[in-house]
Tab-separated table of C-alpha atoms and ligand atoms in Angstrom:
chain	number	residue	atom	x	y	z
P	1	UNK	CA	-14.966	19.284	-0.330
P	2	UNK	CA	-14.686	15.974	-2.164
P	3	UNK	CA	-17.725	13.931	-2.888
P	4	UNK	CA	-16.346	10.510	-1.980
P	5	UNK	CA	-16.621	8.979	1.448
P	6	UNK	CA	-13.774	9.503	3.842
P	7	UNK	CA	-12.046	6.419	5.019
P	8	UNK	CA	-12.091	6.788	8.768
P	9	UNK	CA	-8.568	5.814	9.450
P	10	UNK	CA	-8.947	4.233	12.826
P	11	UNK	CA	-5.303	4.107	13.851
P	12	UNK	CA	-3.646	7.401	14.432
P	13	UNK	CA	-6.193	9.368	12.428
P	14	UNK	CA	-8.981	8.251	14.715
P	15	UNK	CA	-6.826	8.875	17.731
P	16	UNK	CA	-6.078	12.447	16.694
P	17	UNK	CA	-9.753	13.120	16.046
P	18	UNK	CA	-10.721	11.539	19.370
P	19	UNK	CA	-8.083	13.685	21.061
P	20	UNK	CA	-9.406	16.821	19.432
P	21	UNK	CA	-12.957	16.076	20.468
P	22	UNK	CA	-11.831	15.390	24.016
P	23	UNK	CA	-9.979	18.693	24.124
P	24	UNK	CA	-12.955	20.571	22.719
P	25	UNK	CA	-15.143	18.990	25.367
P	26	UNK	CA	-12.722	20.119	28.049
P	27	UNK	CA	-11.274	16.668	28.634
P	28	UNK	CA	-7.731	15.535	29.012
P	29	UNK	CA	-5.929	14.208	25.981
P	30	UNK	CA	-3.922	11.888	28.210
P	31	UNK	CA	-7.029	9.790	28.762
P	32	UNK	CA	-7.404	9.195	25.076
P	33	UNK	CA	-3.788	8.182	24.673
P	34	UNK	CA	-4.138	5.810	27.570
P	35	UNK	CA	-7.253	4.225	26.129
P	36	UNK	CA	-5.363	3.606	22.942
P	37	UNK	CA	-2.946	1.444	24.911
P	38	UNK	CA	0.321	0.441	23.324
P	39	UNK	CA	-0.447	1.946	19.983
P	40	UNK	CA	2.644	2.621	17.938
P	41	UNK	CA	3.254	6.344	17.718
P	42	UNK	CA	6.858	6.638	16.664
P	43	UNK	CA	6.652	5.961	12.982
P	44	UNK	CA	8.781	8.262	10.975
P	45	UNK	CA	7.877	10.409	8.016
P	46	UNK	CA	10.294	12.514	6.052
P	47	UNK	CA	8.941	15.367	3.978
P	48	UNK	CA	11.124	16.797	1.230
P	49	UNK	CA	10.496	20.122	-0.463
P	50	UNK	CA	7.707	22.671	-0.469
P	51	UNK	CA	4.175	21.377	-0.771
P	52	UNK	CA	1.102	23.059	-2.174
P	53	UNK	CA	-2.029	23.137	-0.066
P	54	UNK	CA	-3.476	20.113	-1.830
P	55	UNK	CA	-0.206	18.232	-1.498
P	56	UNK	CA	-0.114	19.071	2.196
P	57	UNK	CA	-3.577	17.573	2.568
P	58	UNK	CA	-2.386	14.432	0.802
P	59	UNK	CA	0.747	14.385	2.955
P	60	UNK	CA	-1.321	14.460	6.134
P	61	UNK	CA	-3.506	11.664	4.812
P	62	UNK	CA	-0.469	9.599	3.798
P	63	UNK	CA	0.974	9.928	7.292
P	64	UNK	CA	-2.298	8.684	8.763
P	65	UNK	CA	-2.266	5.693	6.440
P	66	UNK	CA	1.340	4.756	7.222
P	67	UNK	CA	0.541	5.080	10.939
P	68	UNK	CA	-2.447	2.788	10.494
P	69	UNK	CA	-0.289	0.208	8.673
P	70	UNK	CA	2.174	0.393	11.552
P	71	UNK	CA	-0.532	-0.267	14.153
P	72	UNK	CA	-1.961	-3.130	12.170
P	73	UNK	CA	1.253	-4.866	11.120
P	74	UNK	CA	2.563	-4.557	14.690
P	75	UNK	CA	-0.549	-6.383	15.841
P	76	UNK	CA	-0.291	-9.045	13.131
P	77	UNK	CA	3.386	-9.645	13.950
P	78	UNK	CA	2.447	-10.095	17.617
P	79	UNK	CA	-0.525	-12.341	16.776
P	80	UNK	CA	1.589	-14.672	14.650
P	81	UNK	CA	4.608	-14.562	16.958
P	82	UNK	CA	6.802	-13.017	14.277
P	83	UNK	CA	8.293	-10.507	16.714
P	84	UNK	CA	8.612	-6.726	16.663
P	85	UNK	CA	7.448	-5.013	13.510
P	86	UNK	CA	10.092	-2.574	12.253
P	87	UNK	CA	7.999	-0.010	10.375
P	88	UNK	CA	9.319	1.505	7.155
P	89	UNK	CA	9.994	5.215	6.868
P	90	UNK	CA	7.666	7.129	4.588
P	91	UNK	CA	9.370	9.681	2.361
P	92	UNK	CA	7.020	12.229	0.802
P	93	UNK	CA	8.583	14.184	-2.005
P	94	UNK	CA	7.895	16.174	-5.125
P	95	UNK	CA	10.042	16.036	-8.258
P	96	UNK	CA	13.002	13.776	-7.589
P	97	UNK	CA	14.648	12.180	-4.585
P	98	UNK	CA	17.803	10.236	-3.785
P	99	UNK	CA	17.320	6.719	-2.459
P	100	UNK	CA	19.496	3.713	-1.653
P	101	UNK	CA	17.932	2.190	-4.791
P	102	UNK	CA	18.903	5.060	-7.099
P	103	UNK	CA	17.061	8.213	-8.005
P	104	UNK	CA	13.314	8.273	-7.533
P	105	UNK	CA	11.019	10.473	-9.577
P	106	UNK	CA	7.340	10.997	-10.205
P	107	UNK	CA	7.410	8.960	-13.409
P	108	UNK	CA	8.068	5.687	-11.592
P	109	UNK	CA	5.171	6.150	-9.180
P	110	UNK	CA	5.273	5.170	-5.522
P	111	UNK	CA	7.894	2.581	-4.646
P	112	UNK	CA	9.580	0.721	-1.823
P	113	UNK	CA	13.372	0.485	-1.508
P	114	UNK	CA	14.569	-2.439	0.603
P	115	UNK	CA	18.071	-0.908	0.651
P	116	UNK	CA	16.911	1.765	3.094
P	117	UNK	CA	13.504	0.279	4.044
P	118	UNK	CA	11.665	3.384	2.954
P	119	UNK	CA	8.417	3.893	1.089
P	120	UNK	CA	8.815	6.724	-1.434
P	121	UNK	CA	5.731	8.594	-2.451
P	122	UNK	CA	5.638	11.440	-4.916
P	123	UNK	CA	2.392	13.173	-4.033
P	124	UNK	CA	1.754	14.098	-7.661
P	125	UNK	CA	1.035	10.399	-8.246
P	126	UNK	CA	-2.312	10.820	-6.515
P	127	UNK	CA	-3.190	13.558	-8.985
P	128	UNK	CA	-2.165	11.213	-11.813
P	129	UNK	CA	-4.494	8.594	-10.364
P	130	UNK	CA	-7.377	11.046	-10.414
P	131	UNK	CA	-6.748	12.688	-13.754
P	132	UNK	CA	-5.198	10.049	-15.963
P	133	UNK	CA	-6.536	6.822	-14.550
P	134	UNK	CA	-9.844	8.256	-13.424
P	135	UNK	CA	-9.593	6.490	-10.080
P	136	UNK	CA	-12.566	7.630	-8.074
P	137	UNK	CA	-12.384	8.735	-4.499
P	138	UNK	CA	-11.462	11.937	-2.744
P	139	UNK	CA	-8.160	12.909	-1.195
P	140	UNK	CA	-8.563	10.484	1.673
P	141	UNK	CA	-10.089	7.510	-0.100
P	142	UNK	CA	-9.298	3.858	0.419
P	143	UNK	CA	-8.054	3.765	-3.187
P	144	UNK	CA	-5.236	6.150	-2.221
P	145	UNK	CA	-4.600	4.309	1.038
P	146	UNK	CA	-4.333	1.073	-0.940
P	147	UNK	CA	-1.394	2.487	-2.914
P	148	UNK	CA	0.519	3.099	0.310
P	149	UNK	CA	-0.577	-0.216	1.850
P	150	UNK	CA	0.709	-1.966	-1.302
P	151	UNK	CA	4.177	-0.424	-0.861
P	152	UNK	CA	4.125	-1.446	2.805
P	153	UNK	CA	3.281	-4.915	1.453
P	154	UNK	CA	6.684	-4.939	-0.258
P	155	UNK	CA	8.246	-4.048	3.094
P	156	UNK	CA	6.495	-7.088	4.630
P	157	UNK	CA	7.927	-9.203	1.789
P	158	UNK	CA	11.341	-7.825	2.628
P	159	UNK	CA	10.950	-8.646	6.330
P	160	UNK	CA	9.762	-12.190	5.470
P	161	UNK	CA	12.785	-12.749	3.209
P	162	UNK	CA	10.578	-13.181	0.133
P	163	UNK	CA	11.818	-10.054	-1.622
P	164	UNK	CA	15.531	-10.906	-1.512
P	165	UNK	CA	14.929	-14.520	-2.479
P	166	UNK	CA	12.845	-13.481	-5.483
P	167	UNK	CA	15.385	-10.836	-6.553
P	168	UNK	CA	18.179	-13.439	-6.439
P	169	UNK	CA	16.187	-15.790	-8.662
P	170	UNK	CA	15.259	-12.931	-11.004
P	171	UNK	CA	18.914	-12.095	-11.552
P	172	UNK	CA	19.709	-15.704	-12.440
P	173	UNK	CA	17.061	-16.149	-15.117
P	174	UNK	CA	15.804	-14.643	-18.365
P	175	UNK	CA	13.538	-11.577	-18.651
P	176	UNK	CA	10.318	-13.526	-19.199
P	177	UNK	CA	10.851	-15.624	-16.086
P	178	UNK	CA	12.031	-12.602	-14.093
P	179	UNK	CA	8.782	-10.857	-15.019
P	180	UNK	CA	6.857	-13.834	-13.635
P	181	UNK	CA	8.624	-13.466	-10.287
P	182	UNK	CA	7.876	-9.763	-10.374
P	183	UNK	CA	4.166	-10.414	-10.920
P	184	UNK	CA	4.121	-12.752	-7.916
P	185	UNK	CA	5.814	-10.137	-5.736
P	186	UNK	CA	3.328	-7.487	-6.843
P	187	UNK	CA	0.292	-9.680	-6.283
P	188	UNK	CA	1.601	-10.588	-2.841
P	189	UNK	CA	1.893	-6.874	-2.026
P	190	UNK	CA	-1.719	-6.459	-3.194
P	191	UNK	CA	-2.682	-9.349	-0.935
P	192	UNK	CA	-0.930	-7.720	2.052
P	193	UNK	CA	-2.694	-4.434	1.258
P	194	UNK	CA	-5.939	-6.404	1.448
P	195	UNK	CA	-4.926	-7.884	4.808
P	196	UNK	CA	-4.298	-4.344	6.081
P	197	UNK	CA	-7.755	-3.272	4.848
P	198	UNK	CA	-9.285	-6.313	6.579
P	199	UNK	CA	-7.824	-5.296	9.953
P	200	UNK	CA	-8.591	-1.614	9.401
P	201	UNK	CA	-12.208	-2.550	8.779
P	202	UNK	CA	-12.432	-5.048	11.643
P	203	UNK	CA	-10.764	-2.841	14.242
P	204	UNK	CA	-12.321	0.466	13.309
P	205	UNK	CA	-15.325	-0.380	11.118
P	206	UNK	CA	-14.057	2.312	8.837
P	207	UNK	CA	-14.369	0.717	5.415
P	208	UNK	CA	-17.692	0.826	3.614
P	209	UNK	CA	-18.641	-1.251	0.578
P	210	UNK	CA	-18.240	1.898	-1.522
P	211	UNK	CA	-14.682	2.455	-0.212
P	212	UNK	CA	-13.860	-1.149	-0.993
P	213	UNK	CA	-15.265	-0.886	-4.505
P	214	UNK	CA	-13.127	2.205	-5.153
P	215	UNK	CA	-10.006	0.358	-4.007
P	216	UNK	CA	-10.864	-2.634	-6.187
P	217	UNK	CA	-11.463	-0.301	-9.157
P	218	UNK	CA	-8.038	1.165	-8.475
P	219	UNK	CA	-6.454	-2.320	-8.454
P	220	UNK	CA	-8.189	-2.942	-11.767
P	221	UNK	CA	-6.887	0.279	-13.322
P	222	UNK	CA	-3.280	-0.397	-12.405
P	223	UNK	CA	-3.297	-3.892	-13.907
P	224	UNK	CA	-0.621	-4.347	-16.595
P	225	UNK	CA	-3.116	-5.422	-19.252
P	226	UNK	CA	-5.311	-2.384	-18.598
P	227	UNK	CA	-2.401	0.065	-18.638
P	228	UNK	CA	-0.799	-1.465	-21.732
P	229	UNK	CA	-4.063	-1.454	-23.656
P	230	UNK	CA	-4.511	2.184	-22.690
P	231	UNK	CA	-1.041	3.218	-23.783
P	232	UNK	CA	-0.346	0.986	-26.799
P	233	UNK	CA	-3.693	-0.539	-27.699
P	234	UNK	CA	-2.770	-4.147	-26.908
P	235	UNK	CA	-1.364	-6.169	-24.001
P	236	UNK	CA	1.781	-8.326	-24.013
P	237	UNK	CA	1.380	-10.835	-21.172
P	238	UNK	CA	5.076	-11.876	-21.206
P	239	UNK	CA	6.060	-8.296	-20.405
P	240	UNK	CA	3.698	-8.021	-17.438
P	241	UNK	CA	5.479	-7.184	-14.218
P	242	UNK	CA	2.521	-6.408	-11.955
P	243	UNK	CA	-0.217	-8.825	-12.992
P	244	UNK	CA	-3.504	-8.402	-14.800
P	245	UNK	CA	-6.405	-6.369	-13.501
P	246	UNK	CA	-8.267	-9.568	-12.614
P	247	UNK	CA	-5.271	-10.924	-10.696
P	248	UNK	CA	-4.690	-7.705	-8.799
P	249	UNK	CA	-8.336	-7.492	-7.763
P	250	UNK	CA	-8.370	-11.175	-6.827
P	251	UNK	CA	-5.381	-11.001	-4.471
P	252	UNK	CA	-6.413	-7.721	-2.862
P	253	UNK	CA	-9.871	-9.177	-2.233
P	254	UNK	CA	-8.446	-12.437	-0.871
P	255	UNK	CA	-6.373	-10.484	1.655
P	256	UNK	CA	-9.374	-8.352	2.562
P	257	UNK	CA	-11.708	-11.299	2.984
P	258	UNK	CA	-9.398	-13.649	4.908
P	259	UNK	CA	-7.120	-11.234	6.766
P	260	UNK	CA	-4.850	-14.268	7.040
P	261	UNK	CA	-1.168	-13.636	6.268
P	262	UNK	CA	-0.610	-17.377	5.762
P	263	UNK	CA	-2.648	-17.148	2.572
P	264	UNK	CA	0.069	-15.089	0.851
P	265	UNK	CA	0.751	-17.993	-1.524
P	266	UNK	CA	1.433	-16.226	-4.829
P	267	UNK	CA	4.728	-18.122	-5.249
P	268	UNK	CA	3.040	-21.500	-4.747
P	269	UNK	CA	0.467	-20.912	-7.502
P	270	UNK	CA	0.854	-22.082	-11.073
P	271	UNK	CA	0.477	-19.555	-13.923
P	272	UNK	CA	-3.046	-20.874	-14.424
P	273	UNK	CA	-4.207	-20.494	-10.812
P	274	UNK	CA	-2.418	-17.211	-10.014
M	1	ZN	ZN1	4.511	-2.971	-6.148
């Protein structure tokens, strides 16, 4: 048993638990499904390879998180009249995997490929988070959910056209400027992860202050300046591709506090206000 608090994943996680309780009480699971209304149930997860027991636990958690993002982004798309939300596929793998964006492996961490609209997650990354980065939280913490919600944030960027536009500009400029576009894309994905957490909290009351602090700590520990100082002793701002710890925390928090997708303005900010 972990010591951290569980993030009660409203979405599908909550639904499954509610269904189980109903069955244990002799009720009919159909009632629970009906109560849940038009909740999205069809999101797809692909699991590659053999998983250890701990990995299986993380896989189950990851599926709950991706289901929650599907519920929430479907609702946001409806609310803002954007249309149907086409959810990404979650690919859980160990070792290496083939993607439309080339080969994926554990060293690159979780990533999103717009070529096939899939979120790739090597489950060993969560162990890296725990052991190397010292990110607190148990196997179902908000910090881990944030990692998935961030990748889904890139999928939102893709659907909004932001990702392709930025990639076109990045190809037409020098490395320093391309890195600046990259930082803005990453901070926007952090912002969208915050928006997801806002809805998750509002709809299901499932996020405590402690959960939130763990997620913010995680955002801090995956800042470029923090990681570079850890690995080489100093930080080179012009080589940043993901933003500083302060920036990552700021945009995640802004998404969490406002829950307003129109505030995803990382490309409108100057270097000084980003
Ligand atoms: Zn990213």
